[in-house]
Tab-separated table of C-alpha atoms and ligand atoms in Angstrom:
chain	number	residue	atom	x	y	z
W	24	MET	CA	119.567	266.046	22.476
W	25	ARG	CA	123.027	266.653	23.850
W	26	ASP	CA	123.211	265.818	27.540
W	27	VAL	CA	124.804	268.878	29.080
W	28	ARG	CA	125.248	267.285	32.480
W	29	MET	CA	128.834	267.589	33.742
W	30	ARG	CA	129.889	269.020	30.356
W	31	GLY	CA	128.583	272.540	30.258
W	32	PHE	CA	126.804	274.550	27.637
W	33	ALA	CA	128.250	274.423	24.158
W	34	GLU	CA	126.669	277.812	23.519
W	35	ARG	CA	124.297	280.231	25.146
W	36	VAL	CA	121.556	282.320	23.594
W	37	ASP	CA	121.162	286.045	24.091
W	38	VAL	CA	118.588	287.341	26.551
W	39	GLU	CA	116.872	289.237	23.740
W	40	GLU	CA	116.396	286.108	21.686
W	41	VAL	CA	114.527	284.411	24.519
W	42	GLU	CA	112.521	287.577	25.139
W	43	ARG	CA	111.550	287.834	21.470
W	44	PHE	CA	110.531	284.185	21.389
W	45	LEU	CA	108.324	284.583	24.465
W	46	GLU	CA	106.834	287.823	23.163
W	47	ARG	CA	105.753	286.083	19.983
W	48	ARG	CA	104.377	282.960	21.610
W	49	VAL	CA	102.885	283.872	24.959
W	50	GLN	CA	99.380	285.288	24.516
W	51	ALA	CA	96.642	286.240	26.942
W	52	LEU	CA	94.563	283.397	28.372
W	53	PRO	CA	90.835	283.119	27.609
W	54	SER	CA	88.352	285.074	29.662
W	55	GLU	CA	86.102	284.115	32.544
W	56	PRO	CA	83.194	285.900	34.217
W	57	VAL	CA	84.234	287.582	37.457
W	58	PRO	CA	81.819	288.938	40.080
W	59	LEU	CA	82.181	292.697	40.163
W	60	GLY	CA	83.232	292.760	43.819
W	61	GLU	CA	86.287	290.642	43.006
W	62	SER	CA	87.209	292.333	39.771
W	63	ALA	CA	89.461	295.198	40.908
W	64	GLY	CA	92.970	294.607	39.595
W	65	ARG	CA	91.751	292.160	36.970
W	66	VAL	CA	92.082	292.778	33.231
W	67	LEU	CA	88.949	293.290	31.147
W	68	SER	CA	88.743	290.982	28.171
W	69	GLU	CA	86.113	292.984	26.308
W	70	ASP	CA	84.784	296.519	26.019
W	71	VAL	CA	81.993	297.404	28.410
W	72	THR	CA	79.129	299.466	26.986
W	73	ALA	CA	76.565	301.209	29.184
W	74	GLU	CA	73.043	299.930	28.649
W	75	VAL	CA	71.576	302.706	30.761
W	76	ASN	CA	71.934	306.420	31.363
W	77	VAL	CA	73.510	307.532	34.630
W	78	PRO	CA	71.649	309.173	36.167
W	79	GLY	CA	68.538	307.716	34.616
W	80	PHE	CA	66.435	310.645	35.836
W	81	ALA	CA	66.993	314.387	36.251
W	82	ARG	CA	68.209	314.794	39.818
W	83	ALA	CA	68.777	317.586	42.271
W	84	ALA	CA	72.419	318.548	42.727
W	85	MET	CA	71.633	320.654	45.809
W	86	ASP	CA	69.330	320.684	48.787
W	87	GLY	CA	66.665	323.325	48.159
W	88	TYR	CA	63.472	323.804	46.150
W	89	ALA	CA	62.569	322.424	42.763
W	90	LEU	CA	60.741	325.037	40.695
W	91	ARG	CA	60.474	326.650	37.296
W	92	GLY	CA	63.475	328.879	36.749
W	93	GLU	CA	61.388	331.555	35.072
W	94	ASP	CA	59.251	331.913	38.215
W	95	THR	CA	62.334	333.294	40.002
W	96	PHE	CA	63.334	335.904	37.429
W	97	GLY	CA	63.509	339.290	39.136
W	98	ALA	CA	63.862	337.805	42.658
W	99	SER	CA	66.264	339.566	45.050
W	100	ALA	CA	66.774	340.124	48.758
W	101	TYR	CA	64.610	343.268	48.453
W	102	ASN	CA	62.083	341.588	46.230
W	103	PRO	CA	61.654	337.957	47.347
W	104	LEU	CA	59.241	336.039	45.144
W	105	SER	CA	56.795	333.734	46.888
W	106	LEU	CA	55.884	330.274	45.548
W	107	GLU	CA	53.376	327.777	46.860
W	108	LEU	CA	55.093	324.789	48.550
W	109	ILE	CA	53.212	321.692	47.355
W	110	GLY	CA	55.298	318.804	48.628
W	111	GLU	CA	58.648	317.147	49.042
W	112	ALA	CA	61.059	315.008	46.993
W	113	LEU	CA	63.663	312.845	48.730
W	114	PRO	CA	66.292	310.483	47.254
W	115	GLY	CA	64.423	307.339	46.266
W	116	ARG	CA	61.075	308.949	47.196
W	117	PRO	CA	59.983	311.183	44.361
W	118	PHE	CA	57.205	313.775	44.423
W	119	ALA	CA	54.257	312.109	42.732
W	120	GLY	CA	52.571	315.034	41.046
W	121	MET	CA	53.280	317.578	38.392
W	122	LEU	CA	54.648	320.993	39.263
W	123	GLY	CA	52.746	323.896	37.786
W	124	PRO	CA	53.684	327.605	37.548
W	125	GLY	CA	54.087	329.477	40.820
W	126	ARG	CA	54.821	326.298	42.758
W	127	ALA	CA	57.816	324.690	44.466
W	128	VAL	CA	58.715	321.320	45.948
W	129	ARG	CA	61.213	320.901	48.788
W	130	ILE	CA	63.985	318.680	47.409
W	131	MET	CA	67.167	316.998	48.675
W	132	THR	CA	70.359	316.229	46.729
W	133	GLY	CA	69.931	313.070	44.670
W	134	ALA	CA	66.129	313.215	44.545
W	135	ALA	CA	64.300	313.222	41.208
W	136	VAL	CA	63.339	316.688	40.034
W	137	PRO	CA	59.534	316.628	39.680
W	138	GLU	CA	57.919	316.827	36.285
W	139	GLY	CA	57.268	320.448	35.398
W	140	ALA	CA	60.258	321.773	37.403
W	141	ASP	CA	63.464	322.684	35.585
W	142	ALA	CA	65.723	324.109	38.301
W	143	VAL	CA	66.633	323.823	41.951
W	144	SER	CA	66.981	326.911	44.087
W	145	MET	CA	69.512	326.461	46.909
W	146	ALA	CA	68.096	326.261	50.415
W	147	GLU	CA	70.435	329.119	51.413
W	148	VAL	CA	68.571	331.674	49.266
W	149	CYS	CA	65.071	330.509	50.193
W	150	GLN	CA	62.873	330.842	53.223
W	151	GLU	CA	59.821	328.722	54.081
W	152	ARG	CA	56.882	330.589	55.594
W	153	ASP	CA	53.278	329.463	56.079
W	154	GLY	CA	53.233	326.814	53.394
W	155	ARG	CA	55.049	329.052	50.923
W	156	VAL	CA	58.672	329.540	49.894
W	157	GLU	CA	60.267	332.918	49.408
W	158	VAL	CA	63.055	332.925	46.851
W	159	ARG	CA	65.640	335.705	47.088
W	160	GLU	CA	67.745	334.979	44.018
W	161	PRO	CA	66.902	334.110	40.438
W	162	VAL	CA	67.912	330.668	39.226
W	163	ALA	CA	68.324	329.819	35.539
W	164	PRO	CA	66.519	326.795	34.088
W	165	GLN	CA	68.676	323.598	34.412
W	166	LYS	CA	70.651	325.143	37.261
W	167	ASN	CA	71.455	322.646	40.055
W	168	VAL	CA	69.869	319.844	38.075
W	169	GLY	CA	71.899	316.824	37.025
W	170	ALA	CA	70.669	315.942	33.543
W	171	VAL	CA	69.820	312.408	32.433
W	172	GLY	CA	73.053	310.754	31.290
W	173	GLU	CA	75.299	313.593	32.490
W	174	ASP	CA	77.626	311.020	34.092
W	175	ILE	CA	77.318	308.201	31.558
W	176	GLN	CA	75.311	308.083	28.318
W	177	ARG	CA	73.532	304.917	27.320
W	178	GLY	CA	75.504	303.261	24.496
W	179	ALA	CA	78.829	304.782	25.513
W	180	VAL	CA	81.879	302.523	25.842
W	181	VAL	CA	82.764	302.973	29.480
W	182	LEU	CA	85.923	300.840	29.622
W	183	ARG	CA	87.980	299.159	26.946
W	184	ALA	CA	89.269	295.597	26.741
W	185	GLY	CA	92.733	295.336	28.282
W	186	ARG	CA	91.947	297.762	31.088
W	187	ARG	CA	93.310	296.698	34.445
W	188	LEU	CA	90.402	297.655	36.649
W	189	ARG	CA	91.021	300.419	39.151
W	190	PRO	CA	88.862	300.819	42.250
W	191	GLN	CA	86.922	303.653	40.627
W	192	ASP	CA	86.440	301.621	37.430
W	193	VAL	CA	84.679	298.967	39.443
W	194	GLY	CA	82.536	301.707	40.981
W	195	VAL	CA	81.527	302.955	37.544
W	196	LEU	CA	80.678	299.421	36.447
W	197	ALA	CA	78.406	299.068	39.451
W	198	SER	CA	76.737	302.375	38.568
W	199	ILE	CA	75.697	301.079	35.146
W	200	GLY	CA	74.181	297.956	36.629
W	201	VAL	CA	76.923	295.452	35.872
W	202	ALA	CA	77.105	292.444	38.215
W	203	GLU	CA	79.822	290.443	36.498
W	204	VAL	CA	82.580	291.300	34.059
W	205	ASP	CA	84.540	289.194	31.601
W	206	CYS	CA	88.180	289.256	32.599
W	207	VAL	CA	91.275	287.500	31.364
W	208	ARG	CA	91.714	284.360	33.431
W	209	ARG	CA	94.479	284.602	36.024
W	210	PRO	CA	97.360	282.323	35.120
W	211	ARG	CA	97.755	279.305	37.407
W	212	ILE	CA	101.332	278.716	38.414
W	213	GLU	CA	102.819	275.481	39.619
W	214	LEU	CA	106.068	275.582	41.579
W	215	LEU	CA	108.420	272.640	41.220
W	216	ILE	CA	110.937	273.258	43.938
W	217	THR	CA	113.703	270.711	43.526
W	218	GLY	CA	116.563	269.868	45.832
W	219	ASP	CA	117.428	267.034	48.247
W	220	GLU	CA	119.061	269.626	50.502
W	221	LEU	CA	115.903	271.682	51.020
W	222	LEU	CA	113.797	272.002	54.145
W	223	PRO	CA	110.372	273.590	53.836
W	224	ALA	CA	110.127	277.323	54.528
W	225	GLY	CA	109.360	277.824	58.178
W	226	SER	CA	111.944	275.263	59.314
W	227	ARG	CA	115.285	276.091	60.856
W	228	PRO	CA	118.340	275.296	58.713
W	229	GLU	CA	120.187	272.290	60.080
W	230	GLY	CA	123.466	270.573	59.259
W	231	CYS	CA	124.025	270.539	55.512
W	232	ARG	CA	120.418	271.299	54.758
W	233	ILE	CA	119.133	274.729	53.827
W	234	VAL	CA	115.685	276.225	53.880
W	235	ASP	CA	113.830	276.644	50.602
W	236	SER	CA	113.671	280.386	50.153
W	237	ASN	CA	112.854	280.385	46.441
W	238	SER	CA	109.256	279.264	46.768
W	239	VAL	CA	108.458	282.071	49.172
W	240	MET	CA	110.074	284.628	46.923
W	241	LEU	CA	108.454	283.219	43.781
W	242	ARG	CA	105.042	283.185	45.383
W	243	ALA	CA	105.357	286.907	46.104
W	244	LEU	CA	106.612	287.659	42.595
W	245	VAL	CA	103.788	285.680	41.006
W	246	GLY	CA	101.279	287.477	43.214
W	247	ARG	CA	102.684	290.810	42.112
W	248	ASP	CA	102.285	289.727	38.484
W	249	GLY	CA	98.678	288.629	38.819
W	250	GLY	CA	99.194	284.852	38.860
W	251	GLU	CA	97.836	282.308	41.279
W	252	VAL	CA	100.206	279.807	42.876
W	253	LEU	CA	98.911	276.242	43.275
W	254	PRO	CA	99.766	274.185	46.357
W	255	PHE	CA	103.168	272.552	46.005
W	256	GLU	CA	105.705	270.269	47.650
W	257	ILE	CA	109.470	270.141	47.555
W	258	LEU	CA	110.653	267.494	45.109
W	259	PRO	CA	113.693	265.284	45.533
W	260	ASP	CA	116.362	265.328	42.820
W	261	ARG	CA	114.996	262.151	41.253
W	262	PRO	CA	114.153	262.012	37.564
W	263	GLU	CA	110.872	260.119	38.153
W	264	ALA	CA	109.647	262.722	40.621
W	265	ILE	CA	110.419	265.547	38.211
W	266	ARG	CA	108.943	263.687	35.267
W	267	THR	CA	105.676	263.024	37.109
W	268	ALA	CA	105.431	266.638	38.214
W	269	LEU	CA	106.208	268.060	34.767
W	270	ALA	CA	103.635	265.776	33.164
W	271	ARG	CA	100.873	266.928	35.497
W	272	ASP	CA	98.318	269.005	33.655
W	273	GLU	CA	97.145	271.579	36.185
W	274	ALA	CA	98.857	274.844	35.515
W	275	ASP	CA	99.377	277.398	32.776
W	276	VAL	CA	102.960	277.938	33.876
W	277	VAL	CA	105.416	275.707	35.686
W	278	LEU	CA	108.317	277.325	37.496
W	279	VAL	CA	111.068	274.822	38.146
W	280	SER	CA	113.444	275.997	40.849
W	281	GLY	CA	116.832	274.311	40.913
W	282	GLY	CA	118.203	271.407	38.943
W	283	SER	CA	118.287	273.440	35.748
W	284	SER	CA	122.007	273.505	35.215
W	285	VAL	CA	124.681	271.069	34.110
W	286	GLY	CA	125.226	269.213	37.387
W	287	GLN	CA	124.769	265.489	37.765
W	288	GLU	CA	121.471	265.990	39.628
W	289	ASP	CA	120.112	268.519	37.134
W	290	HIS	CA	117.428	266.472	35.425
W	291	ALA	CA	114.790	269.046	34.552
W	292	PRO	CA	116.133	270.216	31.151
W	293	ARG	CA	116.429	266.696	29.755
W	294	ILE	CA	113.022	265.634	31.047
W	295	LEU	CA	111.426	268.791	29.682
W	296	ALA	CA	112.917	268.044	26.265
W	297	GLU	CA	111.548	264.487	26.431
W	298	LEU	CA	108.045	265.451	27.522
W	299	GLY	CA	107.657	268.526	25.355
W	300	SER	CA	110.154	271.022	24.078
W	301	LEU	CA	113.198	272.645	25.623
W	302	ASP	CA	113.143	275.821	23.577
W	303	PHE	CA	116.117	277.457	25.284
W	304	HIS	CA	118.679	276.344	27.812
W	305	GLY	CA	121.710	278.391	28.757
W	306	VAL	CA	121.512	282.173	28.366
W	307	SER	CA	124.345	284.713	28.096
W	308	MET	CA	123.573	286.508	31.283
W	309	ARG	CA	124.805	286.896	34.807
W	310	PRO	CA	123.477	285.682	37.099
W	311	SER	CA	121.182	282.863	35.948
W	312	SER	CA	123.026	281.630	32.871
W	313	PRO	CA	121.631	278.083	33.387
W	314	ALA	CA	118.088	279.409	32.890
W	315	GLY	CA	115.859	277.828	30.295
W	316	CYS	CA	112.327	277.554	29.071
W	317	GLY	CA	110.111	275.244	27.137
W	318	ARG	CA	106.645	273.783	26.886
W	319	VAL	CA	104.750	270.647	27.748
W	320	GLU	CA	101.483	270.588	25.863
W	321	GLY	CA	99.951	273.992	26.553
W	322	ARG	CA	102.035	274.714	29.630
W	323	TRP	CA	104.968	277.075	29.731
W	324	VAL	CA	107.874	275.774	31.744
W	325	PHE	CA	110.604	278.059	33.073
W	326	LEU	CA	113.814	276.594	34.401
W	327	LEU	CA	115.026	278.855	37.153
W	328	PRO	CA	118.440	278.137	38.644
W	329	GLY	CA	118.342	277.288	42.342
W	330	ASN	CA	120.732	279.991	43.461
W	331	PRO	CA	118.301	282.494	44.889
W	332	VAL	CA	119.572	285.584	43.083
W	333	SER	CA	119.641	283.642	39.807
W	334	CYS	CA	116.154	282.438	40.514
W	335	LEU	CA	114.972	286.019	41.038
W	336	CYS	CA	116.790	287.264	37.960
W	337	ALA	CA	115.571	284.499	35.634
W	338	TYR	CA	112.057	285.039	36.920
W	339	GLU	CA	112.214	288.774	36.212
W	340	PHE	CA	113.622	288.370	32.714
W	341	PHE	CA	111.534	285.491	31.408
W	342	ALA	CA	108.811	284.137	33.680
W	343	GLY	CA	107.475	287.449	34.994
W	344	PRO	CA	106.768	289.084	31.622
W	345	SER	CA	105.167	285.862	30.382
W	346	ILE	CA	102.925	285.503	33.425
W	347	ARG	CA	101.831	289.113	33.071
W	348	ALA	CA	101.138	288.613	29.364
W	349	LEU	CA	99.101	285.463	30.023
W	350	GLY	CA	97.008	287.483	32.448
W	351	GLY	CA	96.482	290.265	29.903
W	352	ARG	CA	98.885	292.692	31.556
W	353	SER	CA	101.820	294.558	30.106
W	354	ARG	CA	105.048	292.567	29.771
W	355	ASP	CA	107.059	295.584	30.873
W	356	TRP	CA	108.943	295.274	34.123
W	357	PRO	CA	106.687	296.700	36.815
W	358	GLN	CA	109.410	298.346	38.895
W	359	ARG	CA	109.601	302.066	39.361
W	360	ARG	CA	112.808	303.563	38.013
W	361	ALA	CA	115.393	305.960	39.339
W	362	HIS	CA	118.033	307.626	37.177
W	363	VAL	CA	121.193	308.225	39.154
W	364	PRO	CA	124.941	308.377	38.499
W	365	LEU	CA	127.151	305.421	39.334
W	366	ALA	CA	129.378	305.873	42.370
W	367	ARG	CA	131.710	303.131	41.079
W	368	LYS	CA	132.182	301.519	37.727
W	369	ILE	CA	130.455	298.270	36.786
W	370	VAL	CA	132.514	295.708	34.919
W	371	SER	CA	130.737	293.406	32.512
W	372	ALA	CA	131.621	291.415	29.417
W	373	VAL	CA	130.576	292.170	25.881
W	374	GLY	CA	128.038	289.599	24.759
W	375	ARG	CA	126.563	289.083	28.200
W	376	THR	CA	123.626	290.801	29.931
W	377	ASP	CA	124.232	291.554	33.598
W	378	TYR	CA	121.762	292.086	36.407
W	379	VAL	CA	123.683	294.159	38.923
W	380	ARG	CA	122.390	294.896	42.383
W	381	VAL	CA	123.046	298.441	43.508
W	382	ALA	CA	122.496	300.445	46.644
W	383	ILE	CA	121.468	304.065	46.181
W	384	LEU	CA	123.167	306.304	48.720
W	385	ASP	CA	123.244	310.074	48.558
W	386	GLY	CA	121.727	309.967	45.105
W	387	ARG	CA	124.417	307.691	43.671
W	388	ALA	CA	124.266	304.009	42.827
W	389	THR	CA	126.934	301.741	44.256
W	390	PRO	CA	127.253	298.170	42.984
W	391	ILE	CA	127.082	295.742	45.882
W	392	ALA	CA	130.398	294.026	46.433
W	393	THR	CA	129.393	290.608	47.764
W	394	SER	CA	127.106	289.810	44.946
W	395	GLY	CA	127.441	286.134	44.063
W	396	ALA	CA	124.314	284.429	42.817
W	397	SER	CA	123.935	282.565	46.089
W	398	ILE	CA	124.004	285.711	48.232
W	399	LEU	CA	120.323	286.504	48.488
W	400	SER	CA	120.951	289.064	51.211
W	401	SER	CA	122.678	291.212	48.564
W	402	THR	CA	119.234	291.893	47.127
W	403	VAL	CA	117.995	292.853	50.555
W	404	ARG	CA	120.766	295.414	50.942
W	405	ALA	CA	120.220	296.684	47.414
W	406	SER	CA	117.842	299.469	46.427
W	407	GLY	CA	117.391	297.952	43.009
W	408	ALA	CA	119.039	296.471	39.960
W	409	VAL	CA	120.826	297.924	36.971
W	410	ILE	CA	120.762	295.953	33.760
W	411	VAL	CA	123.962	296.155	31.759
W	412	PRO	CA	123.036	295.395	28.160
W	413	ARG	CA	124.879	292.793	26.148
W	414	GLU	CA	126.733	295.237	23.922
W	415	LEU	CA	128.428	297.064	26.793
W	416	GLU	CA	131.711	296.138	28.422
W	417	GLY	CA	130.589	297.844	31.571
W	418	MET	CA	129.604	301.260	32.772
W	419	SER	CA	132.024	303.851	34.036
W	420	GLU	CA	131.783	305.799	37.235
W	421	GLY	CA	129.531	308.823	36.873
W	422	THR	CA	127.371	307.319	34.104
W	423	THR	CA	123.698	307.880	34.748
W	424	VAL	CA	122.043	304.506	35.058
W	425	GLU	CA	118.460	303.393	35.293
W	426	VAL	CA	117.808	301.539	38.529
W	427	LEU	CA	114.839	299.177	38.676
W	428	LEU	CA	113.756	299.822	42.226
W	429	TYR	CA	112.850	296.983	44.538
W	430	ASP	CA	110.607	299.214	46.653
W	431	ASP	CA	107.460	301.019	45.661
W	432	GLU	CA	107.978	303.574	48.400
W	433	PHE	CA	111.664	304.204	47.837
W	434	GLU	CA	112.274	307.908	47.806
W	435	VAL	CA	113.947	308.768	44.541
W	436	VAL	CA	116.534	311.456	45.111
W	437	SER	CA	118.224	312.218	41.838
O	17	LIG	P1	120.753	274.065	41.751
O	17	LIG	O1	120.284	275.059	40.731
O	17	LIG	O2	119.732	273.047	42.066
O	17	LIG	O3	122.053	273.461	41.320
O	17	LIG	O4	121.040	274.867	43.069
O	17	LIG	C1	122.043	275.876	43.112
O	17	LIG	C2	122.201	276.376	44.514
O	17	LIG	O5	120.980	276.948	44.958
O	17	LIG	C3	122.520	275.287	45.531
O	17	LIG	O6	123.418	275.818	46.469
O	17	LIG	C4	121.198	275.002	46.173
O	17	LIG	O7	121.319	274.495	47.460
O	17	LIG	C5	120.547	276.348	46.166
O	17	LIG	N1	119.081	276.215	46.108
O	17	LIG	C6	118.404	275.380	45.305
O	17	LIG	N2	117.095	275.495	45.496
O	17	LIG	C7	116.926	276.416	46.455
O	17	LIG	C8	115.774	276.951	47.093
O	17	LIG	N3	114.536	276.553	46.776
O	17	LIG	N4	115.976	277.882	48.038
O	17	LIG	C9	117.223	278.284	48.362
O	17	LIG	N5	118.318	277.830	47.784
O	17	LIG	C10	118.195	276.890	46.840
O	18	LIG	MG1	119.566	271.377	43.072
């Protein structure tokens, strides 16, 4: 392998080529059983079929009186019909007997409709008197009765494989008696944060040392994408340290922050190539052109440049979609979009994909001026990012662009 250190990339691949490669190779992880109470947000790995009817018994949909509908035919305010009250049915405490003609049972919503009854007359149109019930309105058979299986039929496929469970999905699963569901395993992510200049997050920057901001940002991004970050330490820029860490078999994905470029201390690409494969290194994009990816045994390794904006950008293009795919989610970028005109032109170069931070003001997107890859605060000032595709030389003022919004709550005024 050519050592790119202090020489630079001989050539760079297109973003799309890396994306296509990852799309082909990165597949969902195997499944694991997950207790229902922890399953919201997880991705089902197989269809779930109901083994029971819900409800499993005919139940009252109203508070009132269970009776035979035909016994009420002809009832009115002027001609109340009187039925013998023979008992009571409460939720979970059914009426034990059989209901014959001319009889009624007091019943509450959710209680089993007694055998022999076929309707429930609302309390509002009935009146109890001396052990009898007067009914002032006719009620058709089946009225106010929830039929067996009206919610879910036994044998029905309730949810399909690939479904990311919503809160109500989990509720439905509980209703059919499920205690555990098979979900795609959450990808485990190892962070290799490299840099002799780095102090751990939480420290105060001092002298020529800076605080590691990438790990904090990556942790949040991985969380958003359904992955689980393993405990980590900051690694020195020493080949042995990086080699040992890359060889460790604990994660599904390794995110290497820093040391991915062509500097003298950038050891990760070479070590990755030695231990496994360096599938790509150097991408025609800005920022994050020194990004790369490869594999060591079954683990995916993403080389994310240390400059924080590059790190964010390389994560979003390559690591994020792969982590989502491993977890059974969609590879698509999860950001909400706004479509707004450009307040100022964006200059790019043909052959290169650009990730441009923009601020949306008065319904127009303005590219942020101080936008070097090391200026993380530019992403804080930005409302989102515009991606300028490889084939464009830029975008002129007034062009409607799609902004990938950084906020979920951002009010989209177009
Ligand atoms: P590198 O990719 O290692 O050459 O780093 C490029 C730039 O990003 C340097 O200025 C580093 O100090 C900075 N940098 C590297 N890692 C981090 C990190 N974890 N957090 C913040 N800045 C970083
Ligand atoms: Mg470094």
